[in-house]
Tab-separated table of C-alpha atoms in Angstrom:
chain	number	residue	atom	x	y	z
J	1	MET	CA	0.000	0.000	0.000
J	2	SER	CA	2.865	2.383	0.734
J	3	GLU	CA	4.253	1.776	-2.756
J	4	ILE	CA	0.873	2.561	-4.309
J	5	THR	CA	0.593	5.694	-2.222
J	6	GLY	CA	4.118	6.627	-3.300
J	7	LEU	CA	3.317	6.324	-7.005
J	8	ALA	CA	0.101	8.300	-6.594
J	9	PHE	CA	2.108	11.040	-4.875
J	10	LYS	CA	4.694	10.908	-7.650
J	11	ALA	CA	1.905	11.336	-10.202
J	12	ARG	CA	0.696	14.482	-8.443
J	13	GLU	CA	4.218	15.894	-8.433
J	14	LEU	CA	4.687	15.152	-12.128
J	15	ASP	CA	1.359	16.765	-12.993
J	16	ALA	CA	2.281	19.838	-10.953
J	17	GLY	CA	5.424	20.285	-13.029
J	18	ASP	CA	3.815	19.526	-16.403
J	19	GLU	CA	4.266	22.473	-18.801
J	20	LEU	CA	1.518	21.088	-21.058
J	21	ALA	CA	-1.063	20.618	-18.290
J	22	GLY	CA	-3.042	23.694	-19.343
J	23	VAL	CA	-3.589	22.333	-22.861
J	24	ARG	CA	-5.991	19.755	-21.405
J	25	ALA	CA	-8.609	22.509	-21.047
J	26	ARG	CA	-8.717	22.819	-24.857
J	27	PHE	CA	-10.496	19.448	-25.062
J	28	VAL	CA	-13.920	18.096	-24.162
J	29	LEU	CA	-13.166	15.483	-21.501
J	30	ASP	CA	-14.844	13.693	-18.614
J	31	ASP	CA	-13.628	11.531	-15.729
J	32	VAL	CA	-12.745	8.603	-17.988
J	33	VAL	CA	-9.042	7.844	-18.432
J	34	TYR	CA	-8.842	7.991	-22.205
J	35	LEU	CA	-5.846	6.062	-23.541
J	36	ASP	CA	-7.140	5.391	-27.040
J	37	GLY	CA	-5.982	8.562	-28.769
J	38	ASN	CA	-3.862	6.361	-31.027
J	39	SER	CA	-7.180	5.238	-32.572
J	40	LEU	CA	-9.361	8.335	-32.188
J	41	GLY	CA	-8.303	11.579	-30.560
J	42	ALA	CA	-10.495	13.430	-28.079
J	43	LEU	CA	-12.745	16.284	-29.206
J	44	PRO	CA	-11.104	19.740	-29.170
J	45	ALA	CA	-13.464	22.265	-27.579
J	46	ALA	CA	-13.299	24.666	-30.558
J	47	VAL	CA	-14.667	22.156	-33.059
J	48	PRO	CA	-18.441	22.157	-32.343
J	49	GLY	CA	-18.762	25.924	-32.701
J	50	ARG	CA	-16.683	25.959	-35.868
J	51	VAL	CA	-18.714	23.171	-37.463
J	52	ASP	CA	-21.917	24.979	-36.528
J	53	ASP	CA	-20.639	28.091	-38.304
J	54	VAL	CA	-19.599	26.104	-41.372
J	55	VAL	CA	-23.001	24.443	-41.618
J	56	ARG	CA	-25.295	27.316	-40.683
J	57	ARG	CA	-23.513	30.363	-42.074
J	58	GLN	CA	-20.954	29.263	-44.648
J	59	TRP	CA	-23.124	26.590	-46.216
J	60	GLY	CA	-26.575	27.713	-45.091
J	61	GLU	CA	-26.250	31.431	-45.896
J	62	LEU	CA	-23.297	31.962	-48.207
J	63	ARG	CA	-23.735	28.685	-50.035
J	64	ILE	CA	-21.614	28.546	-53.231
J	65	ARG	CA	-19.959	31.868	-52.348
J	66	SER	CA	-18.078	30.117	-49.547
J	67	TRP	CA	-15.688	28.505	-52.004
J	68	GLU	CA	-14.054	31.924	-52.270
J	69	GLU	CA	-15.415	34.059	-49.411
J	70	SER	CA	-14.890	31.396	-46.727
J	71	GLY	CA	-11.704	29.984	-48.213
J	72	TRP	CA	-13.067	26.551	-49.010
J	73	TRP	CA	-11.083	26.231	-52.207
J	74	THR	CA	-7.707	26.800	-50.569
J	75	ALA	CA	-8.409	24.675	-47.486
J	76	PRO	CA	-6.412	21.570	-48.574
J	77	GLU	CA	-3.185	23.553	-48.878
J	78	ARG	CA	-3.893	25.949	-45.997
J	79	ILE	CA	-4.537	23.108	-43.557
J	80	GLY	CA	-1.572	21.231	-44.991
J	81	ASP	CA	0.627	24.170	-44.049
J	82	ARG	CA	-0.853	23.995	-40.540
J	83	ILE	CA	0.163	20.331	-40.241
J	84	ALA	CA	3.600	20.893	-41.782
J	85	PRO	CA	5.440	22.097	-38.626
J	86	LEU	CA	4.128	19.092	-36.704
J	87	VAL	CA	5.945	16.730	-39.065
J	88	GLY	CA	9.006	18.866	-39.722
J	89	ALA	CA	8.084	20.208	-43.133
J	90	ALA	CA	8.222	23.645	-44.687
J	91	ALA	CA	5.072	25.133	-46.180
J	92	GLY	CA	3.883	24.171	-49.644
J	93	GLN	CA	4.546	20.424	-49.393
J	94	ILE	CA	1.408	18.989	-47.793
J	95	VAL	CA	-2.081	18.768	-49.230
J	96	VAL	CA	-5.023	17.579	-47.109
J	97	GLY	CA	-7.797	15.411	-48.491
J	98	ASP	CA	-8.999	11.866	-49.176
J	99	SER	CA	-8.343	8.945	-46.822
J	100	THR	CA	-5.003	7.553	-45.701
J	101	SER	CA	-5.601	4.530	-47.926
J	102	VAL	CA	-6.149	6.670	-51.028
J	103	ASN	CA	-3.055	8.713	-50.253
J	104	VAL	CA	-0.941	5.582	-49.742
J	105	PHE	CA	-2.035	4.439	-53.208
J	106	LYS	CA	-1.229	7.805	-54.772
J	107	ALA	CA	2.138	7.985	-53.055
J	108	LEU	CA	3.245	4.424	-53.748
J	109	VAL	CA	2.334	4.352	-57.439
J	110	GLY	CA	3.797	7.846	-57.780
J	111	ALA	CA	6.985	6.606	-56.103
J	112	VAL	CA	7.404	3.761	-58.592
J	113	ARG	CA	6.901	6.166	-61.503
J	114	MET	CA	9.463	8.558	-60.037
J	115	ALA	CA	12.007	5.778	-59.556
J	116	ARG	CA	11.669	4.740	-63.196
J	117	LEU	CA	12.300	8.233	-64.532
J	118	ALA	CA	16.039	7.589	-64.199
J	119	GLY	CA	15.740	5.067	-67.010
J	120	GLN	CA	16.293	1.937	-64.933
J	121	GLU	CA	13.842	-0.954	-65.070
J	122	ARG	CA	13.093	-1.078	-61.387
J	123	ASP	CA	10.399	-3.670	-60.746
J	124	GLU	CA	10.170	-4.328	-56.993
J	125	ILE	CA	8.167	-2.715	-54.193
J	126	VAL	CA	9.359	-3.387	-50.658
J	127	VAL	CA	6.714	-3.171	-47.936
J	128	ASP	CA	6.806	-3.494	-44.159
J	129	ALA	CA	5.607	-7.053	-43.441
J	130	THR	CA	4.255	-5.929	-40.052
J	131	THR	CA	2.292	-3.025	-41.484
J	132	PHE	CA	-1.345	-2.185	-40.870
J	133	PRO	CA	-3.220	-4.564	-43.220
J	134	THR	CA	-4.585	-1.880	-45.553
J	135	ASP	CA	-1.089	-0.643	-46.414
J	136	GLY	CA	-0.194	-4.191	-47.402
J	137	TYR	CA	-3.327	-4.579	-49.505
J	138	ILE	CA	-2.638	-1.326	-51.328
J	139	ALA	CA	1.004	-2.221	-51.851
J	140	GLY	CA	-0.130	-5.434	-53.510
J	141	SER	CA	-2.528	-3.555	-55.754
J	142	ALA	CA	0.135	-0.984	-56.636
J	143	ALA	CA	2.532	-3.800	-57.508
J	144	ARG	CA	0.005	-5.391	-59.867
J	145	LEU	CA	-0.786	-2.038	-61.455
J	146	THR	CA	2.861	-1.137	-62.065
J	147	GLY	CA	4.122	-4.613	-62.988
J	148	CYS	CA	6.247	-4.871	-59.864
J	149	THR	CA	7.030	-7.754	-57.575
J	150	LEU	CA	5.971	-7.193	-53.976
J	151	ARG	CA	8.534	-8.031	-51.299
J	152	ALA	CA	7.367	-7.994	-47.686
J	153	VAL	CA	10.077	-7.844	-45.021
J	154	THR	CA	10.366	-6.508	-41.493
J	155	PRO	CA	11.855	-3.020	-41.093
J	156	ALA	CA	14.982	-4.635	-39.624
J	157	GLU	CA	15.441	-6.565	-42.880
J	158	VAL	CA	14.924	-3.658	-45.289
J	159	ARG	CA	18.576	-2.702	-45.699
J	160	GLY	CA	19.468	-6.251	-46.686
J	161	VAL	CA	16.984	-6.494	-49.569
J	162	LEU	CA	17.528	-3.130	-51.253
J	163	GLY	CA	19.115	-3.180	-54.681
J	164	ASP	CA	18.973	-1.978	-58.259
J	165	ARG	CA	15.565	-3.611	-58.721
J	166	THR	CA	13.990	-1.685	-55.827
J	167	ALA	CA	11.614	1.012	-57.029
J	168	ALA	CA	9.783	2.039	-53.881
J	169	VAL	CA	9.718	1.228	-50.180
J	170	LEU	CA	6.627	1.705	-47.983
J	171	LEU	CA	7.300	1.838	-44.234
J	172	ASN	CA	5.503	2.730	-41.013
J	173	HIS	CA	7.179	5.202	-38.704
J	174	VAL	CA	5.598	3.542	-35.647
J	175	ASP	CA	4.320	-0.046	-35.507
J	176	TYR	CA	0.607	0.061	-34.799
J	177	ARG	CA	0.643	-3.096	-32.653
J	178	THR	CA	3.735	-2.699	-30.497
J	179	GLY	CA	4.419	1.037	-30.547
J	180	ARG	CA	7.966	0.432	-31.834
J	181	LEU	CA	9.491	3.536	-33.454
J	182	HIS	CA	11.465	2.732	-36.598
J	183	ASP	CA	14.613	4.460	-37.815
J	184	LEU	CA	13.240	7.000	-40.301
J	185	PRO	CA	16.543	8.824	-40.896
J	186	GLY	CA	18.628	5.680	-41.339
J	187	LEU	CA	16.135	3.770	-43.475
J	188	THR	CA	15.459	6.801	-45.663
J	189	ALA	CA	19.184	7.159	-46.318
J	190	ALA	CA	19.481	3.449	-47.122
J	191	VAL	CA	16.599	3.582	-49.609
J	192	HIS	CA	18.125	6.619	-51.317
J	193	ALA	CA	21.539	4.945	-51.499
J	194	ALA	CA	19.869	2.140	-53.458
J	195	GLY	CA	18.376	4.674	-55.879
J	196	ALA	CA	14.804	4.027	-54.761
J	197	VAL	CA	11.997	6.233	-53.451
J	198	VAL	CA	10.670	6.009	-49.897
J	199	VAL	CA	7.098	6.477	-48.655
J	200	TRP	CA	6.501	6.803	-44.908
J	201	ASP	CA	3.181	6.193	-43.150
J	202	LEU	CA	3.023	8.639	-40.216
J	203	CYS	CA	-0.361	7.651	-38.778
J	204	HIS	CA	1.055	6.695	-35.380
J	205	SER	CA	3.743	9.358	-35.090
J	206	ALA	CA	2.415	12.700	-36.371
J	207	GLY	CA	1.349	14.761	-33.377
J	208	ALA	CA	3.155	12.497	-30.917
J	209	LEU	CA	6.818	13.017	-31.746
J	210	PRO	CA	9.131	14.980	-34.066
J	211	VAL	CA	9.270	13.455	-37.554
J	212	GLY	CA	11.717	15.632	-39.492
J	213	LEU	CA	10.496	15.016	-43.041
J	214	ASP	CA	12.539	17.823	-44.583
J	215	ALA	CA	15.604	17.307	-42.425
J	216	HIS	CA	15.865	13.641	-43.371
J	217	GLY	CA	15.044	14.026	-47.059
J	218	VAL	CA	11.885	11.935	-47.084
J	219	ASP	CA	10.411	11.768	-50.590
J	220	LEU	CA	6.738	11.106	-49.878
J	221	ALA	CA	4.682	10.614	-46.735
J	222	VAL	CA	1.068	10.106	-45.759
J	223	GLY	CA	-0.826	10.222	-42.511
J	224	CYS	CA	-4.233	10.322	-40.922
J	225	THR	CA	-5.502	13.196	-38.776
J	226	TYR	CA	-7.943	11.488	-36.407
J	227	LYS	CA	-5.392	10.032	-33.980
J	228	TYR	CA	-2.875	12.362	-32.314
J	229	LEU	CA	-4.045	15.307	-34.452
J	230	ASN	CA	-7.598	14.948	-33.045
J	231	GLY	CA	-9.402	15.742	-36.297
J	232	GLY	CA	-12.430	13.558	-35.627
J	233	PRO	CA	-13.703	10.218	-36.967
J	234	GLY	CA	-12.872	9.834	-40.634
J	235	SER	CA	-11.206	13.240	-40.839
J	236	PRO	CA	-9.238	13.734	-44.066
J	237	ALA	CA	-5.703	12.463	-44.398
J	238	TYR	CA	-2.729	14.260	-45.937
J	239	LEU	CA	-0.029	13.724	-48.533
J	240	TYR	CA	3.491	15.134	-48.294
J	241	VAL	CA	5.489	15.629	-51.504
J	242	ARG	CA	8.975	17.047	-50.979
J	243	HIS	CA	9.595	20.343	-52.806
J	244	ASP	CA	12.289	19.106	-55.163
J	245	VAL	CA	10.350	16.056	-56.370
J	246	GLN	CA	7.001	17.753	-56.887
J	247	ASP	CA	7.507	18.287	-60.612
J	248	ARG	CA	8.192	14.537	-60.976
J	249	PHE	CA	5.242	13.337	-58.900
J	250	ASP	CA	2.782	11.689	-61.296
J	251	SER	CA	-0.369	10.834	-59.334
J	252	PRO	CA	-2.288	7.762	-60.490
J	253	LEU	CA	-5.507	9.556	-59.528
J	254	PRO	CA	-5.599	12.814	-61.497
J	255	GLY	CA	-8.779	14.828	-61.027
J	256	TRP	CA	-10.229	18.173	-61.928
J	257	ASN	CA	-9.138	19.545	-58.559
J	258	SER	CA	-5.488	18.792	-59.302
J	259	HIS	CA	-5.552	20.255	-62.810
J	260	ALA	CA	-3.471	23.343	-63.524
J	261	GLU	CA	-6.700	24.965	-64.756
J	262	PRO	CA	-9.422	23.265	-62.731
J	263	PHE	CA	-12.214	25.391	-64.147
J	264	GLY	CA	-10.933	25.188	-67.701
J	265	MET	CA	-12.632	21.793	-68.047
J	266	ARG	CA	-10.071	20.734	-70.634
J	267	PRO	CA	-10.099	17.159	-71.980
J	268	ASP	CA	-6.310	16.870	-71.615
J	269	TYR	CA	-4.727	16.760	-68.162
J	270	THR	CA	-2.001	19.141	-66.991
J	271	PRO	CA	-1.088	18.740	-63.318
J	272	ALA	CA	-1.116	21.705	-60.971
J	273	ALA	CA	2.158	23.002	-59.639
J	274	GLY	CA	3.408	21.913	-56.235
J	275	ALA	CA	1.726	19.598	-53.763
J	276	SER	CA	-1.676	20.573	-55.179
J	277	ARG	CA	-1.205	17.902	-57.838
J	278	GLY	CA	-1.972	15.485	-55.015
J	279	ARG	CA	-5.587	16.674	-54.960
J	280	VAL	CA	-8.230	14.635	-56.780
J	281	GLY	CA	-11.883	15.636	-56.500
J	282	THR	CA	-13.991	18.122	-54.562
J	283	PRO	CA	-12.628	18.483	-51.004
J	284	ASP	CA	-14.647	17.117	-48.081
J	285	ILE	CA	-15.246	20.551	-46.616
J	286	LEU	CA	-17.225	19.763	-43.454
J	287	SER	CA	-14.658	17.350	-42.010
J	288	MET	CA	-11.761	19.382	-43.372
J	289	LEU	CA	-12.812	22.557	-41.587
J	290	ALA	CA	-13.503	20.587	-38.407
J	291	LEU	CA	-9.886	19.423	-38.648
J	292	GLU	CA	-8.698	22.999	-39.120
J	293	ALA	CA	-10.417	24.002	-35.886
J	294	ALA	CA	-9.000	20.947	-34.108
J	295	LEU	CA	-5.450	21.905	-35.071
J	296	GLU	CA	-5.782	25.135	-33.086
J	297	VAL	CA	-5.020	23.137	-29.919
J	298	TRP	CA	-1.415	23.114	-31.171
J	299	ASP	CA	-1.044	26.884	-30.904
J	300	GLY	CA	2.054	27.527	-28.827
J	301	VAL	CA	2.767	23.823	-28.286
J	302	PRO	CA	6.250	22.637	-29.369
J	303	VAL	CA	6.372	19.078	-30.692
J	304	GLU	CA	9.571	18.574	-28.705
J	305	SER	CA	7.664	19.219	-25.457
J	306	VAL	CA	5.017	16.736	-26.525
J	307	ARG	CA	7.687	14.119	-27.161
J	308	ALA	CA	9.325	14.698	-23.780
J	309	LYS	CA	6.001	14.275	-22.002
J	310	SER	CA	5.097	11.243	-24.093
J	311	LEU	CA	8.245	9.459	-23.003
J	312	ALA	CA	7.681	10.464	-19.382
J	313	LEU	CA	4.073	9.198	-19.498
J	314	THR	CA	4.985	5.857	-21.037
J	315	ASP	CA	7.929	5.413	-18.651
J	316	PHE	CA	5.649	6.119	-15.692
J	317	PHE	CA	2.959	3.762	-16.971
J	318	LEU	CA	5.461	0.922	-17.288
J	319	GLU	CA	6.722	1.718	-13.770
J	320	CYS	CA	3.195	1.607	-12.356
J	321	VAL	CA	2.319	-1.588	-14.212
J	322	ALA	CA	5.457	-3.267	-12.856
J	323	ALA	CA	4.546	-2.179	-9.325
J	324	TYR	CA	0.806	-2.912	-9.396
J	325	VAL	CA	0.077	-5.786	-11.767
J	326	PRO	CA	0.671	-9.303	-10.406
J	327	ALA	CA	3.859	-10.868	-11.755
J	328	GLY	CA	3.464	-12.842	-14.945
J	329	ARG	CA	0.120	-11.336	-15.906
J	330	VAL	CA	1.383	-9.026	-18.653
J	331	GLU	CA	4.403	-8.712	-20.915
J	332	SER	CA	5.365	-5.410	-22.509
J	333	LEU	CA	5.901	-5.522	-26.274
J	334	THR	CA	6.951	-1.877	-26.394
J	335	PRO	CA	10.687	-1.149	-26.474
J	336	VAL	CA	12.258	0.231	-23.322
J	337	ALA	CA	14.712	2.407	-25.248
J	338	HIS	CA	13.321	5.878	-25.901
J	339	GLU	CA	14.738	6.033	-29.425
J	340	GLU	CA	12.679	2.947	-30.316
J	341	ARG	CA	9.386	3.918	-28.669
J	342	GLY	CA	6.400	5.768	-30.076
J	343	SER	CA	3.618	7.090	-27.838
J	344	GLN	CA	1.848	3.894	-26.912
J	345	VAL	CA	2.438	0.881	-24.701
J	346	ALA	CA	1.391	-2.567	-25.858
J	347	LEU	CA	0.954	-5.271	-23.231
J	348	ARG	CA	0.466	-8.937	-24.057
J	349	CYS	CA	-1.746	-10.901	-21.721
J	350	ALA	CA	-4.058	-13.896	-21.664
J	351	ASP	CA	-7.736	-13.070	-22.265
J	352	ALA	CA	-6.713	-9.620	-23.500
J	353	GLU	CA	-10.084	-8.908	-25.101
J	354	ALA	CA	-11.958	-9.683	-21.879
J	355	VAL	CA	-9.453	-7.666	-19.829
J	356	MET	CA	-9.931	-4.613	-22.043
J	357	LYS	CA	-13.713	-4.860	-21.764
J	358	ARG	CA	-13.384	-4.843	-17.979
J	359	LEU	CA	-11.036	-1.881	-18.085
J	360	ILE	CA	-13.502	0.090	-20.177
J	361	GLU	CA	-16.328	-0.791	-17.783
J	362	ARG	CA	-14.183	0.656	-14.983
J	363	GLY	CA	-13.415	3.922	-16.728
J	364	VAL	CA	-10.095	3.204	-18.457
J	365	VAL	CA	-10.355	3.181	-22.253
J	366	GLY	CA	-7.658	1.558	-24.346
J	367	ASP	CA	-8.108	-1.005	-27.085
J	368	PHE	CA	-7.434	-4.624	-28.001
J	369	ARG	CA	-5.619	-6.132	-30.962
J	370	HIS	CA	-6.001	-9.774	-31.879
J	371	PRO	CA	-5.031	-12.128	-30.436
J	372	ASP	CA	-3.567	-10.997	-27.112
J	373	VAL	CA	-2.507	-7.331	-27.123
J	374	LEU	CA	-3.754	-4.492	-24.928
J	375	ARG	CA	-2.892	-1.123	-26.501
J	376	PHE	CA	-2.677	2.104	-24.508
J	377	GLY	CA	-2.103	5.321	-26.425
J	378	PHE	CA	-0.762	8.376	-24.604
J	379	THR	CA	-1.750	11.752	-26.047
J	380	PRO	CA	0.356	14.264	-24.083
J	381	LEU	CA	-1.963	17.174	-24.869
J	382	TYR	CA	-4.676	15.819	-22.582
J	383	VAL	CA	-3.361	12.773	-20.689
J	384	GLY	CA	-1.857	13.417	-17.261
J	385	PHE	CA	0.258	11.399	-14.877
J	386	ALA	CA	-2.601	10.829	-12.449
J	387	ASP	CA	-4.491	9.264	-15.372
J	388	VAL	CA	-1.565	6.930	-15.930
J	389	GLU	CA	-1.351	5.854	-12.298
J	390	ARG	CA	-5.111	5.270	-12.160
J	391	ALA	CA	-5.039	3.187	-15.355
J	392	ALA	CA	-2.320	0.903	-14.007
J	393	ALA	CA	-4.147	0.513	-10.679
J	394	VAL	CA	-7.413	-0.395	-12.434
J	395	LEU	CA	-5.554	-2.850	-14.664
J	396	ALA	CA	-4.134	-4.539	-11.563
J	397	ARG	CA	-7.596	-4.811	-10.013
J	398	THR	CA	-8.936	-6.741	-13.010
J	399	TRP	CA	-7.213	-9.734	-11.467
J	400	GLY	CA	-8.466	-9.027	-7.958
J	401	ASP	CA	-6.071	-10.192	-5.271
J	402	GLY	CA	-4.109	-12.557	-7.463
J	403	GLY	CA	-7.112	-14.273	-9.023
J	404	GLY	CA	-8.278	-14.308	-12.636
J	405	ALA	CA	-9.515	-11.299	-14.514
J	406	GLY	CA	-12.804	-10.125	-13.115
């Protein structure tokens, strides 16, 4: 009991010294410990009012005039520039729109086409074998479409399979199951040394840690906005196209919105300049402007501070789990080393699905991944250290006093 009291006291001290503690007030929260921001971020308080204005005034009163008067037409690039600092990119390289899946397809096929511009017959796509299933499905489709062979390997094996046949490599910055952070700088350099083009999926890193797209020379990247960027369910994704490759990016999904003269309605296609060639059709304005409001929670918040708190939160959670949970009940799949850890902790345990249901019933929300993984995502903008201590204590109580989960 003294140890538990000690960790609860430590949590209070850590919260008292938390420079990001005030950001929590920018969200709509309750007394639930919400550790599922790696699936769906919490609601920023500014969003409901903004959506009401978009629906009632911009759409309801201004109607078609809002494409110009309310800035609807420029929203994909404007919001892209708002995301850019969060992933280490200069303005003019990110366009917002479509889903992550659609953007992965655009980026991967575009990457193969870029790789072949050098005149070499590159005919292999390398994909992360541990990737989120959809990325793998799309990589397979892209391979069939481009006449490539698909090669699935773990990120640790990528360097060993690169060669003069490699056209494109699709990798995840953070593993969605384990929370392992992969070596973006090193792998990007290795792909470039082989003469290939790299595409990074940032879904589990953007908004949780520094990415450094420009600094590390990443060619193309995609990401969702409904996790650590808190854009809301199904909020539009984004596509990053580095400045110096934009004129070579040939999207497999050209649309009137990405035409150099979108209102010219010409039968022949000429791509727009810059990242705008990543657009396709009419932007999804309602969800896009909700995302723009959500991104205001980042005003004055350095990504470096978010990363520091993320590591402190996950360290403290692992400390509390080790102290509270009966020995042998859980095994951490998340790396201990900070340079290999994202912003989640994955615990393997028997009856994981049932354990997570009990946690949720008791006010601690994480999620479950088949067959035996409990995932806990830590969003530093609104998760505190007292939340972490409470979550570990509730997890321990699911086994009672040494008995089974219940």
